[in-house]
Structures are given as structure tokens and as C-alpha cells.
Short mmCIF file of C-alpha atoms in Angstrom, two decimals:
data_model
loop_
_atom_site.label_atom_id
_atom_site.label_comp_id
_atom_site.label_asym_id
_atom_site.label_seq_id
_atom_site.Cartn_x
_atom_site.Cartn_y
_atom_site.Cartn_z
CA UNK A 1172 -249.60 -7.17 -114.68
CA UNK A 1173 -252.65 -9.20 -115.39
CA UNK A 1174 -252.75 -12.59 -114.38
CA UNK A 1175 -255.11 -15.60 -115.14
CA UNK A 1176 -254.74 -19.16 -113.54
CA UNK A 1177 -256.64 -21.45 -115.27
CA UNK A 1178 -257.39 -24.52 -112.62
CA UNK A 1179 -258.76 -24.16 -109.64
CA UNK A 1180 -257.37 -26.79 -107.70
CA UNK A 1181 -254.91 -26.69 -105.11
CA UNK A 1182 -252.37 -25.84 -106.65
CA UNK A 1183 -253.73 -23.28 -108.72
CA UNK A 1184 -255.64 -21.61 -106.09
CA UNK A 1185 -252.47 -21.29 -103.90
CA UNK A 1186 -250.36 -19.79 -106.85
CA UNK A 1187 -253.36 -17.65 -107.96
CA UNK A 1188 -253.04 -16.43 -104.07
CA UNK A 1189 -249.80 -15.99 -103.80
CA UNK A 1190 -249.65 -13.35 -106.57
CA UNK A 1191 -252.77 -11.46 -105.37
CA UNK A 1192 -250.72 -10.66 -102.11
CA UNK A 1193 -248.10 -8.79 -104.40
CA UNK A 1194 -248.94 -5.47 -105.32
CA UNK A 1195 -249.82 -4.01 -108.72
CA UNK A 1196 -251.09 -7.58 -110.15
CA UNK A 1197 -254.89 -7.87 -111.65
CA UNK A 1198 -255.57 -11.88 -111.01
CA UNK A 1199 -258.18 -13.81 -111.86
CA UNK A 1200 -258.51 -17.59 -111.14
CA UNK A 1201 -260.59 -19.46 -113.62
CA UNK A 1202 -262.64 -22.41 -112.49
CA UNK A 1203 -263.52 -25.63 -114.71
CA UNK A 1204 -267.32 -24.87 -114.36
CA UNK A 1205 -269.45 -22.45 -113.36
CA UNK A 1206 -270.43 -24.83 -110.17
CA UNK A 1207 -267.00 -24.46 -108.66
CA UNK A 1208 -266.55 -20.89 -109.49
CA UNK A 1209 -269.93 -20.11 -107.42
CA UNK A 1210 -268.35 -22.48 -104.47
CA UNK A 1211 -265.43 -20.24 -104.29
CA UNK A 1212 -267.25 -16.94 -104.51
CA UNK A 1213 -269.76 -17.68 -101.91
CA UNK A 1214 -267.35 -20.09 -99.60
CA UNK A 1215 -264.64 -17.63 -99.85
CA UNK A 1216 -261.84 -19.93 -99.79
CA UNK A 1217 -261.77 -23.53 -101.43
CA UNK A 1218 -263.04 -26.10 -99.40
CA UNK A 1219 -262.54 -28.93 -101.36
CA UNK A 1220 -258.72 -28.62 -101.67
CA UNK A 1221 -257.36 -25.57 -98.95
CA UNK A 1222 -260.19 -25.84 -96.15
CA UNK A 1223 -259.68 -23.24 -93.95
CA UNK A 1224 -257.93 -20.75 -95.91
CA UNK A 1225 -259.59 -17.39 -96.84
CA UNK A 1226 -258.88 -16.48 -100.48
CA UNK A 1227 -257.61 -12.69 -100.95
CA UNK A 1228 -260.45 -10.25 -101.33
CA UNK A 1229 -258.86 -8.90 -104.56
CA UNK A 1230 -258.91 -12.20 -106.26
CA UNK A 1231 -261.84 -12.51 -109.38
CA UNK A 1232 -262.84 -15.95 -109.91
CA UNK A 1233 -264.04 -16.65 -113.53
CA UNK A 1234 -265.56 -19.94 -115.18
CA UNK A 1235 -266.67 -20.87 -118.67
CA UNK A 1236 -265.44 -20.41 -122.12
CA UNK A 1237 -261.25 -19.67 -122.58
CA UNK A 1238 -261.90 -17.64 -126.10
CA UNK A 1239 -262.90 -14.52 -124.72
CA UNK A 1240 -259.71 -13.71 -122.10
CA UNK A 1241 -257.73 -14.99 -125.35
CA UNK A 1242 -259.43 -12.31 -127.22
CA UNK A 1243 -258.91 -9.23 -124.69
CA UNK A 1244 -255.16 -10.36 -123.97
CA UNK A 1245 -252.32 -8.43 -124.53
CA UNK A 1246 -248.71 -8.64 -124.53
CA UNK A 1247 -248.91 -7.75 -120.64
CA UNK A 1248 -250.92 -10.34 -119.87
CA UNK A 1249 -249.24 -13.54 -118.39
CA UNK A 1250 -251.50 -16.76 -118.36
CA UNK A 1251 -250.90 -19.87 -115.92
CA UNK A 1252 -252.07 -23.56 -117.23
CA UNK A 1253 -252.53 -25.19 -113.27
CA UNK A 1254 -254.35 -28.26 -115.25
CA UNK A 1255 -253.31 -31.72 -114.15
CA UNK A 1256 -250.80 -32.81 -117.17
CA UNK A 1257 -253.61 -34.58 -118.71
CA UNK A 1258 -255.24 -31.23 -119.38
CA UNK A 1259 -252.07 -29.58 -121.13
CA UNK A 1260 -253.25 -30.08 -124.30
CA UNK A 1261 -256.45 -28.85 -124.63
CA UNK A 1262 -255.35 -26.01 -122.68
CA UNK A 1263 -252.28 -24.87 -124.98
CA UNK A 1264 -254.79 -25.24 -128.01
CA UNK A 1265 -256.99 -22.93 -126.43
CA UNK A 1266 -254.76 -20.40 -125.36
CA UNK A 1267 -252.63 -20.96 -129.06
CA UNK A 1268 -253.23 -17.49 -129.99
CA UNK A 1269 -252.25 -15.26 -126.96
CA UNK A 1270 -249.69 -12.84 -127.68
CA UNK A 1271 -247.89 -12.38 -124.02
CA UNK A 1272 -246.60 -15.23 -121.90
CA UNK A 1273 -248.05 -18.47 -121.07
CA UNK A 1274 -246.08 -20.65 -118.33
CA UNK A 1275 -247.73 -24.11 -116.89
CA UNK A 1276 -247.49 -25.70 -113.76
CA UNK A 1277 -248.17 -29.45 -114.38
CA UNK A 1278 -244.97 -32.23 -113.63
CA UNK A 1279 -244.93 -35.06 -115.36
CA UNK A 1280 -245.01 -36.70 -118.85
CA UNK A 1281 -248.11 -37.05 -121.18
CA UNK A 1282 -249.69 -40.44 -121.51
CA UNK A 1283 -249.67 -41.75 -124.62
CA UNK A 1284 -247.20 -39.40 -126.72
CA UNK A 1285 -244.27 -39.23 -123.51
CA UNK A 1286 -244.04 -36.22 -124.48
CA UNK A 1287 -242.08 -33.35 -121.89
CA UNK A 1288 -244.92 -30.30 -121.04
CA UNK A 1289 -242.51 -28.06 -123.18
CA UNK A 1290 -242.64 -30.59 -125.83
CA UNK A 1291 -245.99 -30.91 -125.95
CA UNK A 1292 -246.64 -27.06 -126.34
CA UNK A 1293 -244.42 -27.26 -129.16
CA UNK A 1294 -246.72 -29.23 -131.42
CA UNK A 1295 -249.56 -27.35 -130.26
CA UNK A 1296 -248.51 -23.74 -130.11
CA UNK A 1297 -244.73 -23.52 -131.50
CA UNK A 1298 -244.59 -19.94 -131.40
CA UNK A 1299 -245.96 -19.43 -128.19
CA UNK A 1300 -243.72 -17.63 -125.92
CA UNK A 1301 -243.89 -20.09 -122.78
CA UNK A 1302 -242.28 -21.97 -119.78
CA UNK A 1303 -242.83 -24.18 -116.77
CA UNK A 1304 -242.99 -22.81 -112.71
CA UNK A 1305 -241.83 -25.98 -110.67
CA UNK A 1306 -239.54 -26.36 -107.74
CA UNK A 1307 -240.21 -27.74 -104.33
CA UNK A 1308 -243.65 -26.66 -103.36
CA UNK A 1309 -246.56 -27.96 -101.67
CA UNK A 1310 -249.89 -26.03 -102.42
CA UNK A 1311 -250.70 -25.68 -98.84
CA UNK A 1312 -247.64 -23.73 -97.81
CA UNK A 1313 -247.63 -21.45 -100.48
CA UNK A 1314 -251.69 -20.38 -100.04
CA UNK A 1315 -250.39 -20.45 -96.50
CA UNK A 1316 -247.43 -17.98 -97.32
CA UNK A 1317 -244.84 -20.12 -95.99
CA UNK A 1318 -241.61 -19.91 -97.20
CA UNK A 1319 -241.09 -21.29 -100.61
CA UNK A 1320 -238.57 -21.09 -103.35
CA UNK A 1321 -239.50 -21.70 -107.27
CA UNK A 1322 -237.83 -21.86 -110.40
CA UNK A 1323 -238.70 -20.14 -113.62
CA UNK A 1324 -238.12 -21.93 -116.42
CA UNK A 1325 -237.84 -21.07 -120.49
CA UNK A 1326 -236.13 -20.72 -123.37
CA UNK A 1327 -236.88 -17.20 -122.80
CA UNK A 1328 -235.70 -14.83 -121.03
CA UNK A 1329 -239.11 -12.79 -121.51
CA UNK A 1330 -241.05 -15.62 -119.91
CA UNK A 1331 -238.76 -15.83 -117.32
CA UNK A 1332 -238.72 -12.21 -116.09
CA UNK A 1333 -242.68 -12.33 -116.25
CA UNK A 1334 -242.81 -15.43 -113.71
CA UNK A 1335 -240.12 -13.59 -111.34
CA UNK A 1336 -242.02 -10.25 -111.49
CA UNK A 1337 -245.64 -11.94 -110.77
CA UNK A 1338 -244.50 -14.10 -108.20
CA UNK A 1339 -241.73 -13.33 -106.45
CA UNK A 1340 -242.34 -11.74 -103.01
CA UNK A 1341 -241.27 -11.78 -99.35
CA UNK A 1342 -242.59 -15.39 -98.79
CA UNK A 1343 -241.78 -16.03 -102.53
CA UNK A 1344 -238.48 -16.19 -104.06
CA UNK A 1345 -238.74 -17.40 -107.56
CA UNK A 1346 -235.24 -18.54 -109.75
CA UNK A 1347 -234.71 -17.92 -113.53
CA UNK A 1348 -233.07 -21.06 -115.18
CA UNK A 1349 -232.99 -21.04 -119.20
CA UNK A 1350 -232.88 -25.58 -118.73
CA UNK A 1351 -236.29 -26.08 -119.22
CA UNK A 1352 -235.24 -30.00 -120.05
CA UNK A 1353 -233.75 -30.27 -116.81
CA UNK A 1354 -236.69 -28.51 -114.46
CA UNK A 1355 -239.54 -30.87 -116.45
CA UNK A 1356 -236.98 -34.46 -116.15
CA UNK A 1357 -236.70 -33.20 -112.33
CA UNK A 1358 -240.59 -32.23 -111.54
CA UNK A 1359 -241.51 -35.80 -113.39
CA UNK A 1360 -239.25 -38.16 -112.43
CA UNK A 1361 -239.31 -37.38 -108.37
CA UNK A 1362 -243.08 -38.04 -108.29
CA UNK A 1363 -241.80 -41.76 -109.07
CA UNK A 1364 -239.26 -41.97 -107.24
CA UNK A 1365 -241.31 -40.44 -103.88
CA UNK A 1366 -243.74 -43.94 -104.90
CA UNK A 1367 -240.66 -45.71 -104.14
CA UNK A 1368 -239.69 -43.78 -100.98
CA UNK A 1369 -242.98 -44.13 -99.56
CA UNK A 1370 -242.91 -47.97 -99.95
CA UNK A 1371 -239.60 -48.08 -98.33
CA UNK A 1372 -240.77 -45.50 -95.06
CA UNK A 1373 -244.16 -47.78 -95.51
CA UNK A 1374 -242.42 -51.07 -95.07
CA UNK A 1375 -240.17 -49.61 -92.45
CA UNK A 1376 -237.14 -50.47 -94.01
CA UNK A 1377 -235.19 -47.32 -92.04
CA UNK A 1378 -233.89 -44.21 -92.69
CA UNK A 1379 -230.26 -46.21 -94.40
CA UNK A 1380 -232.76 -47.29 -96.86
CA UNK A 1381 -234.83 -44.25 -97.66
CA UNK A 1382 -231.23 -42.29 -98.34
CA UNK A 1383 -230.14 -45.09 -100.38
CA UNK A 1384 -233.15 -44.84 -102.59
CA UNK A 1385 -233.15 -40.80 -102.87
CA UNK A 1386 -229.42 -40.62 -103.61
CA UNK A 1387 -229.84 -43.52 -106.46
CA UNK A 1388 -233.17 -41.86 -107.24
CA UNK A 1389 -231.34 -38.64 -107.82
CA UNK A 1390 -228.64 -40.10 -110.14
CA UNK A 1391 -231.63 -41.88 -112.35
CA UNK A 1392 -233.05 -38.77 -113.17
CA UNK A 1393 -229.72 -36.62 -114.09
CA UNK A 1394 -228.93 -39.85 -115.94
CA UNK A 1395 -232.42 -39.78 -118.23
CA UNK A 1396 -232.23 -35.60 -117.77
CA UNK A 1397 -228.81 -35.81 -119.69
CA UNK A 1398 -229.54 -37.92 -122.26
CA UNK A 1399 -232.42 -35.37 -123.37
CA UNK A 1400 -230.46 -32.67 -123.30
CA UNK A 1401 -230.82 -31.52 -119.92
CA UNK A 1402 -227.65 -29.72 -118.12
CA UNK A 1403 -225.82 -31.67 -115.01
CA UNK A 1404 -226.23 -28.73 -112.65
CA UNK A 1405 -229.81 -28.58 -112.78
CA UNK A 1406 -230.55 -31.42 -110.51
CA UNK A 1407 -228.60 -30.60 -107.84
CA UNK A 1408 -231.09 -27.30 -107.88
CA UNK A 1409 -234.33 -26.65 -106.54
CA UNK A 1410 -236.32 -28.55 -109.51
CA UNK A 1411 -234.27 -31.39 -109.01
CA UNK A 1412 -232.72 -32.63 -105.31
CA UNK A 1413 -234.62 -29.53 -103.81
CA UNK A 1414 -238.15 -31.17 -105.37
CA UNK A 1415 -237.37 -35.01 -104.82
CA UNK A 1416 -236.23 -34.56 -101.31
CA UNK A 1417 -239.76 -32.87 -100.41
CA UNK A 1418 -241.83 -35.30 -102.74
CA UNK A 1419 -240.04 -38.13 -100.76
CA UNK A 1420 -240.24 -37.18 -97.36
CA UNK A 1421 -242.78 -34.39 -96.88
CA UNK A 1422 -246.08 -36.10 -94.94
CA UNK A 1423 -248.11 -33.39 -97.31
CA UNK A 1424 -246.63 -35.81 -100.83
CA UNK A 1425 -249.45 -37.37 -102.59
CA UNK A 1426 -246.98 -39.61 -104.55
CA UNK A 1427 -244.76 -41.08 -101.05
CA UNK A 1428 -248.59 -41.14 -99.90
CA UNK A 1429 -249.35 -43.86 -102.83
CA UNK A 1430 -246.34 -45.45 -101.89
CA UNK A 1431 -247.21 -45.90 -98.15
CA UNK A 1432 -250.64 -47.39 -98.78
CA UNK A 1433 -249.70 -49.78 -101.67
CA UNK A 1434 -247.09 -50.99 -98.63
CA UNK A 1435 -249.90 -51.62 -96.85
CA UNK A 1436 -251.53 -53.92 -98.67
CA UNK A 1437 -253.98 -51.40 -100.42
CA UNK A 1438 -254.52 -52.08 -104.34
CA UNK A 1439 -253.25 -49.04 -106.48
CA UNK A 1440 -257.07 -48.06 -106.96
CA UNK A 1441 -257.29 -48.30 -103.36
CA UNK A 1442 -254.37 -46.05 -102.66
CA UNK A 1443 -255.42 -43.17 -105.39
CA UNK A 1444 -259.11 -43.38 -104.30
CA UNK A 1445 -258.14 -42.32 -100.49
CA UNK A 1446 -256.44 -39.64 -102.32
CA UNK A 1447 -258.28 -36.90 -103.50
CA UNK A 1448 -256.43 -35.55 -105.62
CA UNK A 1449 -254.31 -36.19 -108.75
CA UNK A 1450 -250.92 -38.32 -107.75
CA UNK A 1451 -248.86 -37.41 -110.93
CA UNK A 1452 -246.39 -40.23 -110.47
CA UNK A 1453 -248.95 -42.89 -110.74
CA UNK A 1454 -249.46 -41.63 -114.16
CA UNK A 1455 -246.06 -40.66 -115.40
CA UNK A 1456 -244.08 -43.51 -114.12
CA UNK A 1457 -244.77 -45.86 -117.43
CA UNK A 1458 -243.99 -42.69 -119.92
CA UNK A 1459 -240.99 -42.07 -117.76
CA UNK A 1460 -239.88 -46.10 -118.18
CA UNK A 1461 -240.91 -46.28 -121.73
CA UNK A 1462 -238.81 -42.98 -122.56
CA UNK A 1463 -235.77 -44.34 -120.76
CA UNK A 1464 -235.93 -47.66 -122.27
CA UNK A 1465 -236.27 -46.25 -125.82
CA UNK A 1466 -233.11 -43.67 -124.70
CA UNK A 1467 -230.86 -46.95 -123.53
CA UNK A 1468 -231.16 -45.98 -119.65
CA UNK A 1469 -230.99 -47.68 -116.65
CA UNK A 1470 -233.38 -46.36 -114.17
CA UNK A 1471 -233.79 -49.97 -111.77
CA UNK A 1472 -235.76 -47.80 -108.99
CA UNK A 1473 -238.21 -46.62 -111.96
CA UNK A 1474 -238.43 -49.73 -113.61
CA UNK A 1475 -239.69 -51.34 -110.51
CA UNK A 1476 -242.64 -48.59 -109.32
CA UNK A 1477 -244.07 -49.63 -112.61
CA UNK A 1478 -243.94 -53.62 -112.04
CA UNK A 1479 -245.20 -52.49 -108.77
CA UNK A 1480 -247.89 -50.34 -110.36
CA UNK A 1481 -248.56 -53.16 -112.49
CA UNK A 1482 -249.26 -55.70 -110.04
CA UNK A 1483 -246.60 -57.79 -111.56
CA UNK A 1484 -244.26 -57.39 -108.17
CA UNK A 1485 -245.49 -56.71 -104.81
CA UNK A 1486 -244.19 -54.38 -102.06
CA UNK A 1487 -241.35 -56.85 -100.75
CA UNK A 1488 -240.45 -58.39 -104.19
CA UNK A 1489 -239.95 -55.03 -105.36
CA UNK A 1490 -237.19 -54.44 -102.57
CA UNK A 1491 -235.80 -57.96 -103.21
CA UNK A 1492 -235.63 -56.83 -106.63
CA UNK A 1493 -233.66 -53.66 -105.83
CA UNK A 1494 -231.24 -54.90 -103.28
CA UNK A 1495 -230.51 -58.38 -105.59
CA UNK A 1496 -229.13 -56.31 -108.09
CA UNK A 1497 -225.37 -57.10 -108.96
CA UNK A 1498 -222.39 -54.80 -107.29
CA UNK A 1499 -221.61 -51.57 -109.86
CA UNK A 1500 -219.53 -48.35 -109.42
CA UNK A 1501 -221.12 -45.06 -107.71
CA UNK A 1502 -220.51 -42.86 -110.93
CA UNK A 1503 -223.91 -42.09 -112.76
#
């Protein structure tokens, strides 16, 4: 199988790793300029986002124009989009005409429209045979080969079997699931709620409160997965309690990371800029409101990341906020 990540950044490096250490794969990771692409070839590894880490010796790093891998691709041929979700777009347009599978790796929802990654792709490329890869993952482990578990996600079962077949290895495992609804609710909506997390560890409101918020958090986004469509069982899977557990609580989370600083008293530019890389819930966490509220549902933990986001509540109002609310049943 040949396989082309397009995005170079952690993410997409580690995956674009990870499938070179499988046998039988041709892969080829395709930088956003021709700068970047020489970094890698001469560095060996990428410094900017996996310092440290020597990239497999097999691996072809590419830049420049899409249209000519569109143009040699054949049904064999499986490409993966590792753009932030801001990037989707442009990406699916360009890749619109590729006749084997195309999966993506971004989590969120796209500014603007609100649209779901799989929704997007719709309007762009309808009859593009495609899916998502999410689960609980942080780059660094996987380019690491630490052990990881992933979910495959589609509408078809050809897309699926091509993720499992590139990617699943020894340090690898990689799960078919035919919800792609339910995998793309899950992979947004924990990036907001590990915000919220990340306040509560950063305020040191205890480990009572940080279960609290995850096992609320949790029933938010099955109740906004279900009213798209999504099926119950998926969040209680790797895409959804598997990925907002490690979003929440892993040290390595960009999004809990926002959530610490802006608890300690850093503005939200403040808190991305220390970043260096892309926190998705930042991002997301209006479209996720704004798509909730036009759906009729309650997501209170949601609703206040964005005031928080805002600047209309701080850190400690947001809490107050949380805890004032009135006394309800458990049930979602």
C-alpha cells in the first residue's frame, strides 16, 4: 500500500512513522513548503514538533503542489489529511478527484459553517470514499511506538479496512466503527471539555472535582452526539471516554494545558502563544455551543469554556457558575 500524509506536524509525522515501521507500505509525508521538507531531510527527524526522534529511513518526504500525487493515484493508494481542521477544506478540494481512500485526522468543528469533518467533505467531495482516524492518542507516543489504540471510522467498510491494514501493528491496534457521527462529536467535544478540566486541576479544586467535570463532560457530549445521529455506545469507546479521559488528564494535552494557564491568570492569547502548537478546543468550543444551542441542548460545562474564552467570566466565576446550578437527575 502507498501512503501519503499530507501535514507535517506532529501529528502527522508520528502517524506517517508509525506506518513506515509496518512492512509492505510505500509512505511519503508531505510538508507545507519546500523549507520544512528540506528541515526534515537534512535534520532527520522533526525538530520543531518530535525533537529527538529519528524519522524511519524508508520514509520520503515531499513538498509542493497536491495535483500531481492526485494524478498518479490509484485505487491502492490511501491518502491522510493531518491538517489542523482549519485546513480540511482546501485539502478535500484538492484531493476531490482521487479514486482510492482518503481518511483525515483533524478533531473538531469548522469555524464558521459548524460543520462535522465528515460533513464538510461532503460538500466538497461527496463521492469521495473517506473517513476519520481518532481515538486516544498523543503524537509523541505513537512516533515513540508506545502503545496506542485507534479507531477507524466510515461509512465504509472499504475505508475502514484500508486504515486497519496501514496502521495496525504490534504497538498499533486500530478499531473499525461504521459511527463516524459519534467518533467526530467525541474527538471535538473532549478538547473542550479538557479546557475545563485543566481550569479545575489549575485552580486546585481536587481530584472530587476533576471526576465530577469528566463524568458530566462525558454525558454532554453523548447528549449533543445523539441528537446528530450519533449511536449511545460510541462514547463509552475509545473516541469517546477513552479520548476525553487522556485530553483531560494527560500532562502531554494542549487543550487541559490552555486550561491550566488561563487559571493562572494568563489571557487566552497568552495561554495559546506558550503553546506551540494548534489547541483545537480553543477553536471548536463556540461551533460546538452554537451547534448545541441551535439542536436544543444543554451542555452547562461547554457553555461556560466559551464565556471563559470570551472573557465574559473568569476562572472562579466560571466554577461559581457550574456548581450554582439548580439540583437535576443523573440521567443524560
Amino acid at each position: 500500500m502507498r501512503i501519503t500524509v499530507i501535514g507535517a506536524g506532529a501529528w502527522g509525522t508520528a502517524i506517517a512513522m508509525a506506518a513506515c515501521r509496518l512492512s509492505g507500505h510505500e509512505v511519503r509525508l508531505h510538508a507545507r513548503d519546500e523549507s520544512q521538507a528540506t528541515a526534515l531531510r537534512t535534520q532527520g527527524q522533526n525538530a520543531r514538533y518530535l525533537p529527538g526522534l529519528d524519522l524511519p529511513q524508508g520514509l520520503q518526504i515531499l513538498s509542493g503542489a497536491l495535483s500531481p500525487l492526485v494524478a498518479q493515484a490509484g485505487t491502492q493508494d490511501l491518502f491522510i489529511v493531518a491538517t489542523p481542521m482549519s485546513g480540511l477544506r482546501s485539502t478535500l478540494q484538492a484531493l476531490q478527484t482521487v479514486p482510492g481512500p482518503v481518511a483525515w485526522l483533524c478533531k473538531g468543528f469548522e469555524s464558521g459553517t459548524g460543520l462535522m469533518p465528515h460533513e464538510v467533505q461532503a460538500q466538497v467531495a461527496p463521492s469521495m470514499q473517506a473517513g476519520a482516524l481518532s481515538g486516544p492518542s498523543f503524537a509523541l507516543e505513537v512516533a515513540r511506538s508506545q502503545p496506542t489504540a485507534l479507531v477507524a471510522a466510515s461509512s465504509h467498510a472499504a475505508v475502514r479496512d484500508a486504515l486497519v491494514q496501514a496502521f495496525h501493528g504490534s504497538a498499533l491496534r486500530v478499531y473499525a466503527n461504521d459511527d463516524i457521527v459519534g467518533v467526530e462529536v467525541g474527538g471535538a467535544v473532549k478538547n473542550v471539555l479538557a479546557i475545563a478540566t485543566g481550569l479545575c486541576d489549575g485552580l486546585d479544586l481536587g481530584l472530587n472535582a476533576r471526576a465530577a467535570l469528566i463524568t458530566r463532560g462525558l454525558a454532554e457530549m453523548t447528549r449533543l452526539g445523539l441528537a446528530l445521529g450519533a449511536k449511545a455506545e460510541t462514547f463509552m469507546g475509545l473516541s469517546g471516554l477513552g479520548d476525553l479521559v487522556l485530553t483531560a488528564t494527560g500532562d502531554l494535552s494542549r487543550n487541559r494545558k490552555v486550561g491550566l494557564a488561563l487559571a493562572q491568570g494568563m489571557t487566552l492569547q497568552q495561554a495559546v502563544g506558550s503553546l506551540g502548537h494548534v489547541a483545537e478546543g480553543v477553536y471548536s468550543a463556540r461551533t460546538v455551543w452554537q451547534r448545541a444551542q441551535a439542536l436544543g441542548v444543554d451542555m452547562p460545562i461547554t457553555e461556560a469554556v466559551v464565556a471563559l474564552l470570551d472573557g465574559r467570566l473568569q476562572a472562579r466565576e466560571a466554577v461559581q457558575v457550574l456548581m450554582g446550578r439548580g439540583p437535576r437527575g443523573e440521567s443524560l
